Tab-separated table of C-alpha atoms and ligand atoms in Angstrom:
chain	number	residue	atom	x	y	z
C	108	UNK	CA	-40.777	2.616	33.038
C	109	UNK	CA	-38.190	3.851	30.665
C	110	UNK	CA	-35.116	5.418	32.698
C	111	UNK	CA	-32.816	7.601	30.564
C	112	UNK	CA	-29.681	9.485	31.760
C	113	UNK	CA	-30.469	13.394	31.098
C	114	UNK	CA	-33.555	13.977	32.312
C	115	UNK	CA	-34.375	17.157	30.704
C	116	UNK	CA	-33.668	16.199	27.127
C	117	UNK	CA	-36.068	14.951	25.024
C	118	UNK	CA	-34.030	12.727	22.609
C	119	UNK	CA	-34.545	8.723	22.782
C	120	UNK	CA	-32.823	6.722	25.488
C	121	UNK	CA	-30.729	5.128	22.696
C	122	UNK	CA	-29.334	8.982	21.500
C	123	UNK	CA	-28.880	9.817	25.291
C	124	UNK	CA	-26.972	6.578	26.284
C	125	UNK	CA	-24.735	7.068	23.410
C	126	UNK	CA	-23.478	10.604	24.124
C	127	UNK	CA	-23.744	9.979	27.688
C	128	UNK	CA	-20.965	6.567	26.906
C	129	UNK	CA	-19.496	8.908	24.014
C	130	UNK	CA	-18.936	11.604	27.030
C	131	UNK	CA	-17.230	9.329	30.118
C	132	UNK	CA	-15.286	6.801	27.343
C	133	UNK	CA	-12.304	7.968	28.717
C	134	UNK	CA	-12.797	8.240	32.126
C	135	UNK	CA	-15.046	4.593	31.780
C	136	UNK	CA	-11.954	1.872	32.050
C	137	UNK	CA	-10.672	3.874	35.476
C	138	UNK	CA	-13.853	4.541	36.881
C	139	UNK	CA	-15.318	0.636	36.453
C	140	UNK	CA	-12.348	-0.964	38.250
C	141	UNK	CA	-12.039	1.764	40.738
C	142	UNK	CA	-15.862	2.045	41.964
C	143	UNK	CA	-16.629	-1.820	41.745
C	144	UNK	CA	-13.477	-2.163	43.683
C	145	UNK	CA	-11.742	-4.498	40.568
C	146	UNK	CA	-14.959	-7.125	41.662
C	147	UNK	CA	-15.821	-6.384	37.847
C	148	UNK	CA	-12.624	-8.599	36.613
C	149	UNK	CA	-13.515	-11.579	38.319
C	150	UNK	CA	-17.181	-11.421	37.261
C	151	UNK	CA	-16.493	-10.605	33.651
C	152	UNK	CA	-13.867	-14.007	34.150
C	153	UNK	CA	-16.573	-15.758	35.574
C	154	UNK	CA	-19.150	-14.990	32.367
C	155	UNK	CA	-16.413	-16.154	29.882
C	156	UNK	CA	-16.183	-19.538	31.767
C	157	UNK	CA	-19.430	-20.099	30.962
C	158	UNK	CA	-17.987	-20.964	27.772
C	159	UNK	CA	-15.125	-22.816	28.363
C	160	UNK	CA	-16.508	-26.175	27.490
C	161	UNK	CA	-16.784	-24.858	23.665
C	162	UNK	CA	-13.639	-25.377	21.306
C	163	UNK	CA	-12.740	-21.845	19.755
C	164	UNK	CA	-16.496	-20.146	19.901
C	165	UNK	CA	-16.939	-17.567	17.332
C	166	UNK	CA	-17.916	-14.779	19.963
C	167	UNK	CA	-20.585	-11.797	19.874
C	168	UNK	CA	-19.745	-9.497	22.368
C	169	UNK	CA	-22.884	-7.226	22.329
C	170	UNK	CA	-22.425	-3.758	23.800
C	171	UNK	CA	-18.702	-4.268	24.010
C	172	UNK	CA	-17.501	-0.473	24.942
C	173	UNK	CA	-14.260	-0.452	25.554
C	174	UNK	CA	-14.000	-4.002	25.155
C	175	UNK	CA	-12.548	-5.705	27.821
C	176	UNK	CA	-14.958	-8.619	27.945
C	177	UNK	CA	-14.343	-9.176	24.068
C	178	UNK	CA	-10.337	-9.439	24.650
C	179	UNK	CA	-10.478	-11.425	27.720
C	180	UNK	CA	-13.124	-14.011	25.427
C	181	UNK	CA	-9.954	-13.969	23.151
C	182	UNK	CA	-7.730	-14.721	26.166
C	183	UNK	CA	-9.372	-17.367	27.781
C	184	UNK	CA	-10.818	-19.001	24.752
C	185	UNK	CA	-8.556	-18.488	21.831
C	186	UNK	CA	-11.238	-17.468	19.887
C	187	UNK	CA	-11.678	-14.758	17.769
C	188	UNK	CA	-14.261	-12.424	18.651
C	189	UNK	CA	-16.475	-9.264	17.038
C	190	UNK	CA	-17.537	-6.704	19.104
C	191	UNK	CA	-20.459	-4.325	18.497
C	192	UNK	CA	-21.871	-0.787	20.325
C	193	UNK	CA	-23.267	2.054	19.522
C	194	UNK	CA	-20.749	4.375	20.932
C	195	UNK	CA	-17.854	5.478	18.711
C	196	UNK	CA	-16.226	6.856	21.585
C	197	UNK	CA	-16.515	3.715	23.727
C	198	UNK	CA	-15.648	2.128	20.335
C	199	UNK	CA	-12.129	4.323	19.843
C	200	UNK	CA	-10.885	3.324	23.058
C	201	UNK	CA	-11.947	-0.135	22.246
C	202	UNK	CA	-9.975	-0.249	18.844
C	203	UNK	CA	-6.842	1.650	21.219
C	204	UNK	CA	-6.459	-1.385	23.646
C	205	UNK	CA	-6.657	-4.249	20.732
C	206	UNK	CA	-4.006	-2.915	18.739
C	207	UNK	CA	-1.712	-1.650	21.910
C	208	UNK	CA	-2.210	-5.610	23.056
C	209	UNK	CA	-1.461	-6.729	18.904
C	210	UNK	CA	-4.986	-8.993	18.965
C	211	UNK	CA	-6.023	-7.380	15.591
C	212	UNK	CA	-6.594	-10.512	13.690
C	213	UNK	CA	-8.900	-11.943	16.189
C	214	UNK	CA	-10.534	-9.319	18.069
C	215	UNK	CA	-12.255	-6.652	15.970
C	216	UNK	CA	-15.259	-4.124	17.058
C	217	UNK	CA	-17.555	-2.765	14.672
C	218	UNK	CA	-20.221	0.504	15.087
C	219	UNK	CA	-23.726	-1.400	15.418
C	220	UNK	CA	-27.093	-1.400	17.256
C	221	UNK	CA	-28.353	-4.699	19.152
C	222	UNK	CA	-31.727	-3.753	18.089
C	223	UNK	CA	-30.953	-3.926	15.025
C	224	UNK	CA	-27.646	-6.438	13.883
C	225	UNK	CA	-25.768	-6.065	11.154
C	226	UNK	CA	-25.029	-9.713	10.715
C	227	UNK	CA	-26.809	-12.709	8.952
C	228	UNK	CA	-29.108	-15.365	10.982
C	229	UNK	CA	-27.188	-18.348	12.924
C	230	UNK	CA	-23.687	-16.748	12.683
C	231	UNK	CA	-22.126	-16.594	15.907
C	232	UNK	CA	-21.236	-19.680	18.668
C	233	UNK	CA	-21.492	-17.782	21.157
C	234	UNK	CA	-22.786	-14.107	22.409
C	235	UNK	CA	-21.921	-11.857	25.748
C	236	UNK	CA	-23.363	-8.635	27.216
C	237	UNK	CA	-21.795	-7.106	30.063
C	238	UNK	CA	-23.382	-4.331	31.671
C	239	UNK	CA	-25.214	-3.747	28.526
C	240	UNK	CA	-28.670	-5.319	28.424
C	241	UNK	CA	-29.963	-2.790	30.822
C	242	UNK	CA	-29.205	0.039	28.755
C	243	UNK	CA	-31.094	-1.027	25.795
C	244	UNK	CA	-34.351	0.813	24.655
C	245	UNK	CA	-36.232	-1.856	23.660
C	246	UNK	CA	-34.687	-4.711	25.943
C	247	UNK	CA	-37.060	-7.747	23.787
C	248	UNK	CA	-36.077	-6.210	20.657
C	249	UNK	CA	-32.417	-6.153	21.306
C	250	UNK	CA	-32.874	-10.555	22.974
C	251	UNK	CA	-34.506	-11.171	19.911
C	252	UNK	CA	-31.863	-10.098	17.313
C	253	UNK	CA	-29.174	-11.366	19.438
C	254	UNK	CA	-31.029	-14.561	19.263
C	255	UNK	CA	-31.603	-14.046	15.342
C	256	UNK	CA	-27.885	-14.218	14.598
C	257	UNK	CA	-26.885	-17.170	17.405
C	258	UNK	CA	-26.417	-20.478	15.859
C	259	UNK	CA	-29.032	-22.778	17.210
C	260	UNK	CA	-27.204	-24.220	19.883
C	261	UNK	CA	-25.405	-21.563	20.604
C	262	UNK	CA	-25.493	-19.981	24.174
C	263	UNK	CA	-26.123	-16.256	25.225
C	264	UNK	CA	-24.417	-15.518	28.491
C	265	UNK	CA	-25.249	-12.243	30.070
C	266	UNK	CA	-23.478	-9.956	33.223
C	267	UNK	CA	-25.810	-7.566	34.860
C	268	UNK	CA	-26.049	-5.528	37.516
C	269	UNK	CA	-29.172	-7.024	40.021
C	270	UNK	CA	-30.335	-5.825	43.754
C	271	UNK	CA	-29.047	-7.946	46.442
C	272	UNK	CA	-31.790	-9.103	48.944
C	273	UNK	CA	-29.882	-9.866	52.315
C	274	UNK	CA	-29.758	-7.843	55.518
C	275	UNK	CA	-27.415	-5.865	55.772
C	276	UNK	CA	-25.456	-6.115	53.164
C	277	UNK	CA	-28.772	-4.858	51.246
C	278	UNK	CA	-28.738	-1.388	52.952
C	279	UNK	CA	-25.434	-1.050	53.077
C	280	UNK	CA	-24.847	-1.690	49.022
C	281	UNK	CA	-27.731	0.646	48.565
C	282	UNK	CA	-26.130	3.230	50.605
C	283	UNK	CA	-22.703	3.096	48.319
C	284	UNK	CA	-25.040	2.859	45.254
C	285	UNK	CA	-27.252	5.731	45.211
C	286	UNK	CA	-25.167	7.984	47.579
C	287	UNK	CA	-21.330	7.390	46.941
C	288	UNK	CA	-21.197	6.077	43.963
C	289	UNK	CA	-23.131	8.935	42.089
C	290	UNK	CA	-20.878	11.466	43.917
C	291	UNK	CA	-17.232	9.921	42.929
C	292	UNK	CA	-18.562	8.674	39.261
C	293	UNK	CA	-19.792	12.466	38.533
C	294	UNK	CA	-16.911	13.692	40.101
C	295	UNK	CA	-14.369	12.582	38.108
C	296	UNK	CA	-15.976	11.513	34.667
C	297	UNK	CA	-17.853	15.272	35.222
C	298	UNK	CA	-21.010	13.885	34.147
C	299	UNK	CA	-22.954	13.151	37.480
C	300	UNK	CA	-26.309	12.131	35.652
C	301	UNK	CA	-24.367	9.086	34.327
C	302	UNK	CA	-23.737	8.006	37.393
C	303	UNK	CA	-27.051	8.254	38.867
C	304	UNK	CA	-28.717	6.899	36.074
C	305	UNK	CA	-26.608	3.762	36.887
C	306	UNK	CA	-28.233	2.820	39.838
C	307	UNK	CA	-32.018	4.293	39.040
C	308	UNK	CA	-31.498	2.400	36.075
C	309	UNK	CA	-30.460	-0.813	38.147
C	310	UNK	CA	-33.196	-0.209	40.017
C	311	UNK	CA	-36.030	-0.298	37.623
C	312	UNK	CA	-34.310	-3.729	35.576
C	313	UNK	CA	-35.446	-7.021	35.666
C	314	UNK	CA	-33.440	-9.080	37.598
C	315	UNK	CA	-33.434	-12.973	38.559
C	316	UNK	CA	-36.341	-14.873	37.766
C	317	UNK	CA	-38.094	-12.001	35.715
C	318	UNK	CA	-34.654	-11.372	33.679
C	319	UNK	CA	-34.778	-14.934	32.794
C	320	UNK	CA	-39.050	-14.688	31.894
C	321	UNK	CA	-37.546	-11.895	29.178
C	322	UNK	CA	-34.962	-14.254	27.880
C	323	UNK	CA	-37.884	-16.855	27.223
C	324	UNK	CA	-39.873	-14.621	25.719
C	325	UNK	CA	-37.558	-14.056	23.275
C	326	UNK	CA	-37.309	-17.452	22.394
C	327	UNK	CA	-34.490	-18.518	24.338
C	328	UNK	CA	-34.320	-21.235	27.174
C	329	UNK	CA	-32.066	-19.961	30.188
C	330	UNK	CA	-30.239	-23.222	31.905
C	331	UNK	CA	-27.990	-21.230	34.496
C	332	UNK	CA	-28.509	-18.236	36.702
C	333	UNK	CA	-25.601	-17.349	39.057
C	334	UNK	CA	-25.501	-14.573	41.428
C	335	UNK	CA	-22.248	-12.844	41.599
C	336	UNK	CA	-20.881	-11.039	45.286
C	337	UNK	CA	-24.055	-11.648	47.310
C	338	UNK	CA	-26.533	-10.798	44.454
C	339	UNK	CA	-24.894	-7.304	43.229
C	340	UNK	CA	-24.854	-8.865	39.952
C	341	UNK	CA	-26.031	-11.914	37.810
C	342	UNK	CA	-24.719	-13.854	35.262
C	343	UNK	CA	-27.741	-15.505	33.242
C	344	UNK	CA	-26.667	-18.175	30.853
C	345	UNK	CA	-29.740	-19.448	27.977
C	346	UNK	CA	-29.271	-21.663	24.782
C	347	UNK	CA	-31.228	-21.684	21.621
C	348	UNK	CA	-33.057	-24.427	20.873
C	349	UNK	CA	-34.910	-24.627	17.571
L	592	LIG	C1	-21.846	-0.070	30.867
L	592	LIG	S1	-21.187	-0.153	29.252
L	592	LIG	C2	-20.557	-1.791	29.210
L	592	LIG	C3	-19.391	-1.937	28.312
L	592	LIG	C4	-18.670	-3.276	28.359
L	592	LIG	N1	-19.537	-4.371	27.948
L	592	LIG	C5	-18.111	-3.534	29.722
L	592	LIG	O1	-18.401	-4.572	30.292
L	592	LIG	O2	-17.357	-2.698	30.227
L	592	LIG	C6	-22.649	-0.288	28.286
L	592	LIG	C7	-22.401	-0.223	26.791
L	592	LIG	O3	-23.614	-0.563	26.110
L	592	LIG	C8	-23.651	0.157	24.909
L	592	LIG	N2	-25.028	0.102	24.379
L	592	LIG	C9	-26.141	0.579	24.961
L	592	LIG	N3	-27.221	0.356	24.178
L	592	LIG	C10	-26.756	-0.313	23.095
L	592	LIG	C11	-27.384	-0.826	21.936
L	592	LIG	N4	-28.691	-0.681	21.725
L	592	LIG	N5	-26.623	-1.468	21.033
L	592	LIG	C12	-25.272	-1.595	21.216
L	592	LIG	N6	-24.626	-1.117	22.283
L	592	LIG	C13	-25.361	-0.488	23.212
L	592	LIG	C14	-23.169	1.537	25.336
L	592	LIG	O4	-22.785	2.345	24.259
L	592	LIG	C15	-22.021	1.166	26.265
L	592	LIG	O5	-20.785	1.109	25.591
């Protein structure tokens, strides 16, 4: 089932996630840290560690937004990085934060879909998605080209929200997801079908052993899957083996 975020529009679910990132981009840096409680730092931390063991990866960061996750690859890794999205308001504030921190030789972003890569085969070391795969129209499309321009070898590590299975903390994640969440996201970003098409979207995702069933089907062979704060999220890391 395809979940978009404005329900009575009739554009694609790529058009409506755009403007719907294009309308909160300002709002989006605030409202991630405040209604993930800052959890969202460690776990983006935790994805770049998967690639610690590599010596200056040139990094993909796929539906990079405001980029956080491509600077703090830059951080930790010393490497330099490209980001891509399709939202040139996620993409502004993106290009804001690289120059403010003076990264502008190693971290750049670029307007791009993951459907549909503007780079050659085999060019990156490295890719990362956070909080990005599940908003993709055609999720074995967008696996496919991000596998098309990974070097074979190279290693796709991917951050997504998933649905934690344990009593209570199940219910009581729920709860925050679907009730509070929607209500404090669409009250301050002012755009409360973002924030419930975050967790209907969640929701209707693959997540654990079926996420990693998409990544093989896309030609990829996953060799680490890591729940993150009882199971909210997931950190999936594959290779490409040719
Ligand atoms: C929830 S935000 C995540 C941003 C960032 N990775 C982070 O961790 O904060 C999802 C991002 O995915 C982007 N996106 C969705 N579909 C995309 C696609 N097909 N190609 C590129 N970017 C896409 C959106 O524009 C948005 O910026």
């Amino acid at each position: 089932m395809t979940v978009k975020p404005y329900k009575k529009a009739d554009s694609s679910k790529k058009q409506q996630v755009a403007d719907m990132f294009n309308n909160i981009a300002g709002k989006y840096d605030f409202l991630n840290h405040f209604l993930s409680m800052g959890i969202d730092k460690l776990w983006r931390k935790r994805t770049i560690n998967m690639l610690k063991h590599l010596d200056s990866p040139y990094v993909l960061d796929v539906a990079t937004g405001t980029g956080d996750l491509a600077l703090m690859a830059h951080k930790r890794l010393g490497s330099k990085v490209t980001g891509v999205d399709i939202s040139t308001g996620m993409l502004k504030v993106a290009e804001k934060k690289i120059k403010e921190k003076g990264v502008q030789d190693f971290v750049n972003v670029v307007e791009g879909d993951s459907e549909n890569l503007p780079f050659d085969d085999d060019t990156f070391d490295a890719i990362t998605v956070a909080f990005g795969v599940r908003n993709y129209e055609n999720l074995h499309k967008g696996l496919s080209e991000m596998r098309r321009v990974l070097k074979p070898g190279g290693r796709m590590v991917i951050l997504e929200f998933s649905r934690p299975s344990a009593f209570p903390f199940r219910q009581m994640y729920f709860f925050y997801f679907q009730r509070m969440l929607p209500f404090f996201g669409g009250l301050i970003s002012k755009d409360k079908a973002a924030y419930e098409y975050l967790p209907e979207s969640v929701l209707n995702f693959p997540d654990g052993e079926n996420f990693d069933a998409e990544l093989v089907k896309a030609g990829m062979k996953p060799v680490i899957r890591k729940k993150q704060t009882f199971g909210i999220a997931t950190i999936y890391v594959a290779e490409k083996i040719q």
